[in-house]
Amino acid sequence: MADHVPDSNTLSEAGQRSAITFATLASTALKRVTEFMSSIGTVWFFALVILICTEIIAREFFLSPIRGVKEIVAYSVVGAAFLQLANTVFAERMARADFMLSIFGKRLPASVAVIEVVVSIIGLIAMVLLAQATWPKLVDAFVESEIVGVPGEFSFQVWPLRCLVFVGSVMTALAFLARAIRKSSVVFDGRGNGGLIGLGVTLAILATLWFTLFPVVMDAGLSTFAIGAILLATLIVVVMSGVHIGVAMLLIGFIGLWLLKGRIGFGYSMLGLAGNEFLANYYFSAVPLFVLMGLLVAAADIGRETFAVASWLTRPIRGGLGIATVGANAMFAAITGSSVASATVFSKVATPEMIRHGYNKQFSVGVVAGSSVLGMLIPPSLLLIVYGFLAEQSVGHLFIAAIIPGFILATAMSLMIWLNATFRPHTVFETAPGAGSDVDAISGIGHAALYLAPIIGLIVLVLGGIYGGFFTPTEGGAVGSAGALIYALLRGRLPMQKLWQVMVETGQIATTVLFLILAANIFTIMLASSGFVQNIGTLINSLDLSLLQFAVIYVILLVILGMFLESVSIMLIVVPIALPTVAALGGDPIWFGILTVIAVEIGLLTPPFGLSCYVVAATLKDKGIDLTDIFRGVKPFVLVMFLMTILIILFPSLASMTFQK
């Protein structure tokens, strides 16, 4: 009997499976290395809180400021962020708009894995370019013994930190490579060799398009404005296709600089500067500090206590629990500055309580998602910090200017809930409601004051310290984080495992935002070099638009973008383009910042992206609540926010009161 000889197809398939298995093992080993690096970066971010608080105490109480803290913190933010960048790729935390992938997933499920491979390869290319651009800076810093600070007083060499930038870029490139291989295995498992052939053909077509179109555009003699416009449109298409937003801005910005200057060296030079120098700014330490503060406040259950007091106070009012959710969200916003944190906390706290007391499911989730947007308007606010940097405006002034609009918006939301509960009760209640809801957690005024003490204390500590001149808004994030941590530890609400989870999540969120800011810098430089911003300003001026007309168009544009992109990305792309026009039309940049934040936040509630709605859905995924319920529930809140933008456009003074001479 003849020996059985495996056919070539079987051998080929076995070889491919072996290769995929080996790649999977290598990917697992790489992931462990990136997790170790991320752990170092996580602890580093946390250490900044201790350092900044120590410096404040030494400065304010002992009149002995610690030298070099700003330089240490600024460069630490860069090093810690790049240490954690690769792990954010593995954790799938890098910002992207993936609604197109969900559409393809329903109609052409086999295509999703192919697109994901392409997305990963684009990420790989971008990070390889960044690594190549940062290497010469590292070498120069090492050879020249470059230092930061004042020799003889305080200084340190910067090459170790630039080494972290290079190593972080390389590891992130490898993480994207591992992701590409992992997604390729999905293609193979789903379609076998045919799937891999289709993937190869797709990549070959894309490569051919690049090598064909790029020389044509380079030699076409296009104006710099045309190049800027084409690349802006390309960015929108690429982002909508699922490419990570930071990667898309970095890569397209690099290509644009190459096209504009006719040589690749200029693009590398700008990439190197952005990677090593741009984020080395004390200002950007506010990002991880305020993210950490928000997550610590959430972990300490301060949101639950605040909701208990608010619901006790509003128990005689029709729709009181809904109004209590808005009020609790407003107070919670005053110490977190995060809509996502608010949505996460009150999904768990308020939604079950409202449903238990006869409120319908759609209204209950709508209130939570709708009022969560207060987190990005009521100071301290991460979006206002980002806007302050982009517009070169005082963050303190922006915080003060946001107080009145934040109060008006919270009041308008509460009034809308009361009107619906009183005159359209079927939209609010599932069963016949009583006069109010019984809240057993609060027994009296003294008990309520005890519950409110932590949040009031943190508000006074953070905002009082900022407005009192004891510390800067950036330092306020560190002080607030320390205060929330001490409270949580004293109450026994933050075991080590939970604290570590908070620290890890802080690193992932902060690193994502910082990478977006870095990439947006490259894209903004490209747009500025193309003259696109100046030409748009000239075009708008030629249309003879008034400031009011421009503001209306601007709000509509932000809302449309908010349907697809997340808040920070929108601001990084749009604000540098729109701000010069506002200045030319005589608009107040403080007012414009408040208007921008409110309009961007509407996007958190609108499909298909609607980040706050997705957060609520993910938090309540085991409660039988779907995304459709949430989007329907937030409609009245979207209407209130639109009315708020109209009010601010018609009465700019409402959003520009800084009480400064």
XYZ file of C-alpha atoms in Angstrom:
661
model
C 0.000 0.000 0.000
C 1.439 3.368 -1.080
C 2.286 5.930 1.532
C -0.109 8.857 1.739
C 1.524 12.032 0.370
C -0.024 15.290 1.542
C -0.954 17.560 -1.350
C 0.711 20.919 -1.768
C -2.377 22.838 -0.638
C -2.440 20.981 2.681
C 1.274 21.615 3.223
C 0.861 25.263 2.294
C -2.040 25.701 4.683
C -0.161 23.946 7.486
C 2.851 26.174 6.905
C 0.690 29.270 7.004
C -0.922 28.140 10.248
C 2.518 27.500 11.756
C 3.652 30.958 10.705
C 0.541 32.507 12.211
C 1.049 30.551 15.443
C 4.655 31.733 15.683
C 3.571 35.312 14.997
C 0.905 35.010 17.694
C 3.467 33.853 20.238
C 5.793 36.695 19.256
C 2.886 39.129 19.573
C 2.124 37.829 23.067
C 5.750 38.321 24.127
C 5.739 41.829 22.641
C 2.529 42.646 24.487
C 4.102 41.675 27.800
C 7.062 43.949 27.115
C 4.735 46.848 26.265
C 2.701 46.190 29.420
C 5.911 46.440 31.466
C 6.823 49.697 29.721
C 3.309 50.994 30.275
C 3.545 50.143 33.970
C 6.612 52.354 34.268
C 4.818 55.174 32.465
C 1.738 54.701 34.660
C 3.753 55.035 37.869
C 5.600 57.995 36.334
C 2.355 59.900 35.728
C 1.306 59.182 39.305
C 4.666 60.368 40.623
C 4.069 63.745 38.975
C 1.151 64.291 41.344
C 3.450 63.808 44.334
C 6.157 66.031 42.857
C 3.800 68.914 41.989
C 1.990 68.793 45.342
C 5.330 68.750 47.164
C 6.467 71.794 45.190
C 3.245 73.680 45.992
C 3.631 72.985 49.724
C 7.305 73.988 49.672
C 6.511 77.142 47.715
C 3.401 78.334 49.542
C 4.160 77.308 53.133
C 7.947 77.377 53.326
C 8.720 79.929 50.591
C 11.240 77.451 49.158
C 10.139 76.394 45.670
C 11.764 73.268 44.303
C 13.976 74.138 41.354
C 13.358 72.565 37.979
C 9.908 71.110 38.661
C 8.404 72.548 35.469
C 11.244 71.162 33.347
C 11.058 67.749 35.032
C 7.276 67.559 34.621
C 7.335 68.769 31.003
C 9.874 66.186 29.856
C 8.332 63.502 32.065
C 5.021 63.861 30.226
C 6.798 63.077 26.947
C 8.716 60.106 28.333
C 5.757 58.605 30.198
C 3.418 59.023 27.208
C 5.766 57.280 24.760
C 6.352 54.463 27.250
C 2.606 53.788 27.196
C 1.887 54.403 23.517
C 2.458 50.841 22.307
C 0.232 49.402 25.003
C -2.611 51.727 23.981
C -2.473 50.055 20.561
C -2.698 46.582 22.099
C -5.527 47.765 24.369
C -7.381 49.259 21.341
C -7.585 52.620 23.153
C -6.253 54.858 20.366
C -8.969 57.219 19.161
C -10.703 56.300 15.917
C -14.059 56.607 14.161
C -15.160 53.027 13.553
C -18.791 53.486 12.530
C -17.953 52.741 8.866
C -16.457 49.442 9.975
C -19.694 48.590 11.756
C -21.595 49.300 8.530
C -19.222 47.091 6.526
C -19.478 44.473 9.277
C -23.211 44.146 8.679
C -23.077 44.121 4.879
C -19.632 42.754 4.036
C -18.309 41.097 7.215
C -15.330 39.561 5.421
C -14.069 43.006 4.434
C -13.688 44.277 7.996
C -10.625 42.173 8.797
C -9.003 43.261 5.514
C -9.633 46.927 6.349
C -8.201 46.373 9.831
C -5.002 44.967 8.325
C -4.699 48.031 6.076
C -5.345 50.321 9.070
C -2.624 48.540 11.047
C -0.102 48.819 8.211
C -0.815 52.546 7.923
C -0.163 52.833 11.661
C 3.074 50.870 11.233
C 4.264 53.219 8.474
C 3.437 56.320 10.532
C 5.319 55.094 13.591
C 8.344 53.992 11.536
C 8.497 57.507 10.099
C 8.281 58.977 13.603
C 11.052 56.679 14.839
C 13.264 57.640 11.881
C 12.607 61.330 12.536
C 13.364 61.163 16.259
C 16.601 59.155 15.920
C 18.805 62.090 14.759
C 17.526 64.195 17.661
C 18.519 61.443 20.067
C 21.995 61.132 18.552
C 22.556 64.910 18.603
C 21.419 65.179 22.227
C 23.764 62.364 23.260
C 26.803 63.579 21.305
C 26.391 67.212 22.352
C 25.380 66.380 25.954
C 22.331 68.592 25.560
C 20.927 69.787 28.880
C 17.781 71.488 30.129
C 17.764 73.938 33.022
C 20.327 76.348 34.433
C 23.856 74.908 34.813
C 25.068 75.226 38.388
C 21.534 75.430 39.776
C 19.463 72.692 38.212
C 19.919 70.842 34.938
C 19.689 67.377 33.433
C 20.615 65.735 30.146
C 17.717 65.157 27.765
C 19.056 62.241 25.734
C 17.553 59.550 28.040
C 14.105 61.048 27.530
C 14.641 61.304 23.778
C 15.677 57.687 23.884
C 12.252 56.878 25.348
C 10.604 58.733 22.462
C 12.558 56.663 19.938
C 12.041 53.357 21.770
C 8.339 54.123 22.280
C 7.925 54.869 18.561
C 9.676 51.619 17.596
C 7.616 49.547 20.039
C 4.398 51.180 18.805
C 5.388 50.347 15.233
C 5.893 46.722 16.342
C 2.508 46.811 18.103
C 0.868 47.883 14.839
C 2.768 45.116 13.034
C 1.499 42.577 15.574
C -2.003 43.945 15.079
C -1.685 43.551 11.306
C -0.586 39.934 11.722
C -3.385 39.260 14.193
C -5.987 40.686 11.812
C -4.414 38.721 8.926
C -5.018 35.535 10.890
C -8.674 36.543 11.148
C -8.767 36.905 7.353
C -7.182 33.467 6.990
C -9.524 31.821 9.505
C -12.539 33.279 7.752
C -11.598 32.803 4.089
C -8.496 30.589 4.049
C -5.981 31.119 1.253
C -8.573 33.011 -0.761
C -8.813 35.607 1.980
C -5.041 36.083 2.091
C -4.932 36.409 -1.700
C -7.667 39.042 -1.527
C -5.731 40.865 1.191
C -2.565 40.768 -0.926
C -4.437 42.142 -3.943
C -5.908 44.953 -1.806
C -2.479 45.936 -0.503
C -1.003 45.771 -4.018
C -3.741 48.061 -5.357
C -3.187 50.584 -2.559
C 0.588 50.523 -3.082
C 0.116 51.022 -6.831
C -2.204 53.966 -6.212
C 0.371 55.559 -3.922
C 3.313 55.161 -6.289
C 1.150 56.365 -9.188
C -0.707 59.293 -7.656
C 2.012 60.802 -5.447
C 4.422 61.595 -8.326
C 1.491 62.982 -10.338
C 0.488 65.337 -7.521
C 4.137 66.269 -6.909
C 4.622 67.261 -10.556
C 1.169 68.748 -11.155
C 2.161 72.254 -10.137
C -0.781 72.605 -7.768
C -1.028 75.689 -5.599
C -0.186 75.290 -1.956
C -3.819 76.086 -1.110
C -5.020 73.264 -3.382
C -2.606 70.832 -1.726
C -3.865 71.851 1.722
C -7.508 71.474 0.667
C -6.897 68.062 -0.940
C -5.096 66.765 2.132
C -7.785 68.072 4.495
C -10.403 66.214 2.447
C -8.119 63.164 2.431
C -7.849 63.315 6.213
C -11.626 63.243 6.581
C -11.971 60.273 4.208
C -9.116 58.340 5.838
C -10.440 58.943 9.371
C -13.942 57.883 8.331
C -12.421 54.680 6.934
C -11.306 53.657 10.412
C -7.657 54.762 10.507
C -6.680 55.925 13.977
C -7.159 59.698 14.076
C -3.713 60.528 15.450
C -2.032 58.268 12.909
C -4.008 59.844 10.063
C -3.123 63.410 11.089
C 0.553 62.567 11.590
C 0.959 60.700 8.295
C -1.045 63.116 6.140
C 0.682 66.088 7.750
C 4.054 64.530 6.930
C 3.048 63.834 3.318
C 1.714 67.385 2.989
C 4.981 68.921 4.191
C 6.832 66.709 1.720
C 4.594 67.911 -1.126
C 4.710 71.557 -0.121
C 8.482 71.764 0.220
C 9.331 69.277 -2.523
C 11.691 67.350 -0.265
C 11.137 64.682 2.347
C 13.744 66.094 4.717
C 11.493 68.954 5.832
C 8.762 66.504 6.849
C 11.278 64.481 8.880
C 12.543 67.654 10.525
C 9.049 68.682 11.652
C 8.265 65.151 12.834
C 11.447 65.102 14.887
C 10.643 68.444 16.492
C 7.073 67.426 17.276
C 8.078 64.083 18.756
C 10.839 65.446 20.970
C 9.997 69.062 21.690
C 6.321 69.865 21.175
C 4.896 67.830 24.064
C 7.764 68.841 26.374
C 5.583 71.613 27.727
C 4.487 71.950 31.357
C 1.066 72.947 30.041
C 0.364 69.429 28.743
C 0.817 67.819 32.157
C -2.746 69.023 32.829
C -4.014 66.184 30.620
C -2.931 63.182 32.751
C -3.482 65.113 35.999
C -7.124 65.990 35.302
C -7.847 62.548 33.861
C -6.433 60.968 37.035
C -8.488 63.296 39.234
C -11.699 62.396 37.407
C -11.093 58.659 37.640
C -10.132 58.848 41.334
C -13.294 60.827 42.123
C -15.355 58.198 40.292
C -13.579 55.349 42.096
C -14.173 57.020 45.478
C -17.976 56.795 45.000
C -18.340 60.549 45.383
C -20.773 60.521 42.460
C -23.062 58.067 44.261
C -23.168 60.227 47.393
C -23.796 63.382 45.362
C -26.723 61.728 43.572
C -28.209 60.579 46.875
C -28.234 64.156 48.198
C -29.570 65.611 44.933
C -32.398 63.066 44.795
C -33.266 63.767 48.443
C -33.450 67.508 47.756
C -35.641 67.095 44.656
C -38.011 64.454 46.031
C -41.066 66.785 46.132
C -40.587 67.804 42.496
C -42.223 66.098 39.527
C -39.452 64.262 37.667
C -37.221 64.837 40.690
C -34.836 61.945 40.080
C -34.141 63.184 36.566
C -33.461 66.684 37.885
C -31.315 65.153 40.623
C -29.230 63.408 37.958
C -28.633 66.721 36.181
C -27.735 68.443 39.458
C -25.413 65.645 40.538
C -23.775 65.670 37.126
C -23.216 69.424 37.384
C -21.558 69.095 40.789
C -19.579 66.067 39.693
C -18.392 68.014 36.631
C -16.941 70.674 38.916
C -14.228 68.243 40.029
C -13.753 65.833 37.131
C -13.867 67.785 33.874
C -14.819 64.616 32.016
C -18.085 63.720 30.278
C -16.994 60.100 29.979
C -16.406 59.816 33.741
C -19.825 61.358 34.436
C -21.572 59.023 31.985
C -19.859 55.981 33.493
C -20.644 56.862 37.120
C -24.274 57.925 36.737
C -25.127 55.060 34.402
C -24.448 52.783 37.353
C -25.906 55.065 40.022
C -28.875 56.957 38.584
C -30.323 54.729 35.858
C -31.273 51.730 38.063
C -32.720 54.112 40.692
C -34.912 55.921 38.149
C -36.167 52.696 36.589
C -36.944 51.341 40.069
C -39.099 54.402 40.781
C -41.250 54.112 37.667
C -39.292 56.152 35.123
C -39.198 54.625 31.666
C -35.990 53.100 30.415
C -35.516 55.447 27.477
C -35.835 58.576 29.616
C -33.576 57.197 32.347
C -30.628 56.538 30.047
C -31.308 59.740 28.108
C -30.964 61.858 31.253
C -27.655 60.230 32.161
C -26.120 60.579 28.698
C -27.622 64.027 28.074
C -26.482 65.615 31.324
C -23.024 64.007 31.171
C -21.964 66.682 28.659
C -21.869 69.156 31.543
C -18.559 67.511 32.447
C -16.762 69.219 29.588
C -18.292 72.663 30.114
C -18.376 73.265 33.855
C -14.799 73.956 35.005
C -12.334 72.399 35.335
C -12.679 71.083 31.776
C -10.193 69.136 29.679
C -11.634 70.591 26.462
C -11.199 74.137 27.764
C -7.584 73.314 28.611
C -7.015 72.063 25.049
C -8.760 75.137 23.605
C -6.713 77.423 25.831
C -3.531 75.977 24.378
C -4.754 76.200 20.778
C -6.046 79.756 21.155
C -3.265 80.942 23.483
C -5.858 82.040 26.038
C -5.772 81.924 29.827
C -7.257 78.651 31.061
C -8.291 80.403 34.265
C -10.269 82.985 32.284
C -11.916 80.216 30.260
C -12.877 78.392 33.449
C -14.498 81.519 34.891
C -16.309 82.293 31.625
C -17.766 78.753 31.533
C -19.483 79.014 34.937
C -22.533 81.038 33.814
C -23.175 78.998 30.605
C -22.741 75.795 32.632
C -25.290 76.960 35.202
C -27.749 78.068 32.497
C -27.412 74.768 30.628
C -27.945 72.671 33.776
C -30.984 74.817 34.706
C -32.438 74.522 31.187
C -32.051 70.727 31.264
C -33.796 70.571 34.673
C -36.625 72.793 33.438
C -37.073 70.616 30.344
C -37.342 67.504 32.546
C -39.938 69.159 34.823
C -42.028 70.345 31.848
C -42.003 66.867 30.287
C -42.807 65.175 33.608
C -45.683 67.598 34.253
C -47.270 68.024 30.829
C -46.060 64.955 28.893
C -45.719 62.324 31.628
C -45.843 59.426 29.145
C -42.387 60.481 27.906
C -40.927 60.232 31.408
C -42.796 57.589 33.391
C -43.423 53.934 32.710
C -45.916 53.680 35.576
C -48.015 56.316 37.336
C -45.579 58.393 39.403
C -46.055 59.671 42.921
C -45.248 63.188 44.064
C -41.592 62.301 44.278
C -39.224 59.458 44.993
C -38.362 58.151 48.408
C -34.650 58.258 49.115
C -33.743 56.148 52.091
C -30.036 56.943 52.053
C -30.468 60.461 53.476
C -32.086 60.914 56.896
C -31.807 64.691 57.275
C -29.887 67.887 56.577
C -26.926 66.813 58.675
C -26.653 63.512 56.830
C -26.939 65.315 53.480
C -24.207 67.761 54.462
C -21.966 64.840 55.423
C -22.530 63.246 51.997
C -21.857 66.525 50.208
C -18.726 67.365 52.189
C -16.270 65.458 49.916
C -17.431 67.042 46.668
C -17.739 70.531 48.162
C -14.309 70.116 49.714
C -12.728 69.139 46.409
C -14.461 71.993 44.559
C -13.175 74.492 47.109
C -9.733 72.895 47.078
C -9.302 72.862 43.288
C -11.266 75.869 42.015
C -10.626 77.929 45.132
C -6.913 77.292 44.855
C -6.859 78.171 41.155
C -8.917 81.359 41.428
C -7.218 82.311 44.681
C -3.853 82.281 42.963
C -2.334 79.539 45.118
C -1.640 77.323 42.128
C -2.146 77.165 38.369
C -4.912 75.188 36.599
C -2.296 72.567 35.726
C -1.278 72.230 39.364
C -4.972 72.108 40.285
C -5.190 68.715 38.595
C -2.436 67.363 40.850
C -3.981 68.875 43.995
C -7.420 67.510 43.112
C -5.977 64.064 42.401
C -4.196 64.064 45.759
C -7.367 65.182 47.554
C -9.527 62.515 45.915
C -6.896 59.851 46.608
C -6.613 60.755 50.292
C -10.398 60.751 50.697
C -10.795 57.385 48.952
C -8.025 55.797 51.016
C -9.397 57.161 54.304
C -12.840 55.750 53.471
C -11.355 52.399 52.470
C -12.792 52.638 48.966
C -9.618 52.230 46.967
C -7.872 48.884 47.423
C -4.543 48.530 45.654
C -5.997 46.575 42.742
C -8.604 49.257 42.067
C -6.010 52.021 42.436
C -3.802 50.287 39.884
C -6.738 49.995 37.461
C -7.342 53.741 37.829
C -3.659 54.481 37.180
C -3.543 52.227 34.093
C -6.702 53.766 32.639
C -5.310 57.238 33.329
C -2.215 56.385 31.321
C -4.165 54.998 28.390
C -6.584 57.924 28.168
C -3.908 60.569 28.684
C -1.524 58.966 26.192
C -4.274 58.823 23.576
C -5.042 62.537 24.028
C -1.348 63.544 24.060
C -0.642 61.587 20.873
C -3.609 63.299 19.223
C -2.190 66.678 20.230
C 1.259 65.762 18.868
C -0.172 64.532 15.558
C -2.442 67.569 15.250
C 0.619 69.787 15.586
C 2.133 68.208 12.459
C -1.135 68.544 10.556
C -1.583 72.159 11.681
C 1.966 73.040 10.565
C 1.145 71.547 7.174
C -2.079 73.570 6.856
C -0.301 76.749 7.912
C 2.498 76.104 5.406
C -0.047 75.616 2.634
C -1.701 78.960 3.348
C -5.012 77.120 3.654
C -6.039 78.865 6.874
C -5.224 82.322 5.521
C -7.048 81.660 2.251
C -10.137 80.380 4.040
C -10.122 83.554 6.121
C -9.863 85.673 2.979
C -12.676 83.688 1.344
C -14.985 84.141 4.323
C -14.175 87.845 4.437
C -15.055 88.135 0.758
C -18.484 86.633 1.492
C -19.039 89.549 3.851
C -20.408 87.287 6.587
C -21.211 88.779 9.938
C -19.837 87.212 13.109
C -23.309 85.846 13.853
C -23.632 84.175 10.452
C -20.167 82.681 10.729
C -20.918 81.392 14.229
C -24.069 79.629 13.013
C -22.198 77.933 10.145
C -19.390 77.007 12.526
C -21.744 75.371 15.038
C -23.435 73.345 12.302
C -20.018 72.177 11.050
C -18.935 71.109 14.556
C -22.155 69.193 15.134
C -21.738 67.338 11.833
C -18.121 66.490 12.654
C -19.226 65.436 16.137
C -21.367 62.739 14.561
C -18.184 61.008 13.421
C -15.196 62.199 15.487
C -14.447 62.596 19.179
C -14.218 66.000 20.835
C -10.471 66.605 21.177
C -9.816 65.571 17.564
C -12.445 67.993 16.255
C -10.978 70.895 18.191
C -7.435 70.102 17.112
C -8.478 70.084 13.449
C -11.010 72.931 13.310
C -10.003 75.565 15.885
C -6.682 76.548 14.229
C -8.588 77.082 10.975
C -11.547 79.017 12.407
C -9.879 81.133 15.082
C -8.150 83.639 12.739
C -11.469 84.310 11.025
C -13.198 84.932 14.350
C -10.468 87.388 15.283
C -10.862 89.160 11.936
C -14.618 89.439 12.518
C -14.075 90.928 15.967
C -15.115 87.884 17.989
C -13.957 87.366 21.565
C -11.717 84.248 21.734
C -13.037 83.427 25.229
C -16.648 83.480 23.978
C -15.614 81.470 20.940
C -14.042 78.824 23.181
C -17.219 78.336 25.216
C -19.302 78.176 22.025
C -16.889 75.640 20.563
C -17.046 73.352 23.598
C -20.854 73.351 23.707
C -21.144 72.659 19.962
C -18.529 69.903 20.121
C -20.302 68.342 23.100
C -23.515 68.046 21.074
C -21.579 65.515 19.016
C -21.251 63.339 22.124
C -25.019 62.773 21.911
C -25.614 62.431 18.169
C -25.370 59.259 16.071
C -23.485 57.524 14.664
C -20.531 58.264 16.986
C -22.180 59.738 20.116
C -19.405 58.827 22.549
C -21.406 59.478 25.745
C -24.212 57.293 24.411
C -21.768 54.478 23.696
C -20.298 54.798 27.205
C -23.757 54.474 28.761
C -24.580 51.520 26.510
C -21.334 49.748 27.406
C -21.864 50.355 31.128
C -25.439 49.000 31.021
C -24.905 46.260 28.438
C -26.266 43.589 30.803
C -29.419 45.581 31.665
C -31.293 45.071 28.398
C -30.719 48.650 27.214
C -29.641 49.168 23.611
C -28.100 52.112 21.782
C -31.379 53.040 20.073
C -33.024 53.677 23.448
C -30.199 56.021 24.431
C -30.162 58.015 21.188
C -33.916 58.488 21.444
C -33.661 59.447 25.092
C -31.104 62.222 24.485
C -33.109 64.031 21.790
C -34.601 66.605 24.218
C -31.118 67.300 25.595
C -29.717 67.860 22.118
C -32.528 70.362 21.520
C -31.682 72.177 24.779
C -28.014 72.369 23.793
C -28.898 73.783 20.368
C -30.990 76.442 22.078
C -28.016 77.133 24.356
C -25.721 77.742 21.378
C -28.280 80.146 19.890
C -28.481 81.997 23.215
C -24.695 82.359 23.409
C -24.447 83.490 19.789
C -27.128 86.153 20.326
C -25.769 87.216 23.731
C -21.980 86.739 23.652
C -21.525 88.419 27.027
C -23.016 85.333 28.708
C -19.914 83.365 27.726
C -17.205 85.977 28.042
C -17.421 87.137 31.649
C -13.986 86.651 33.167
C -14.388 89.363 35.827
C -10.948 90.661 34.932
C -10.145 94.358 34.571
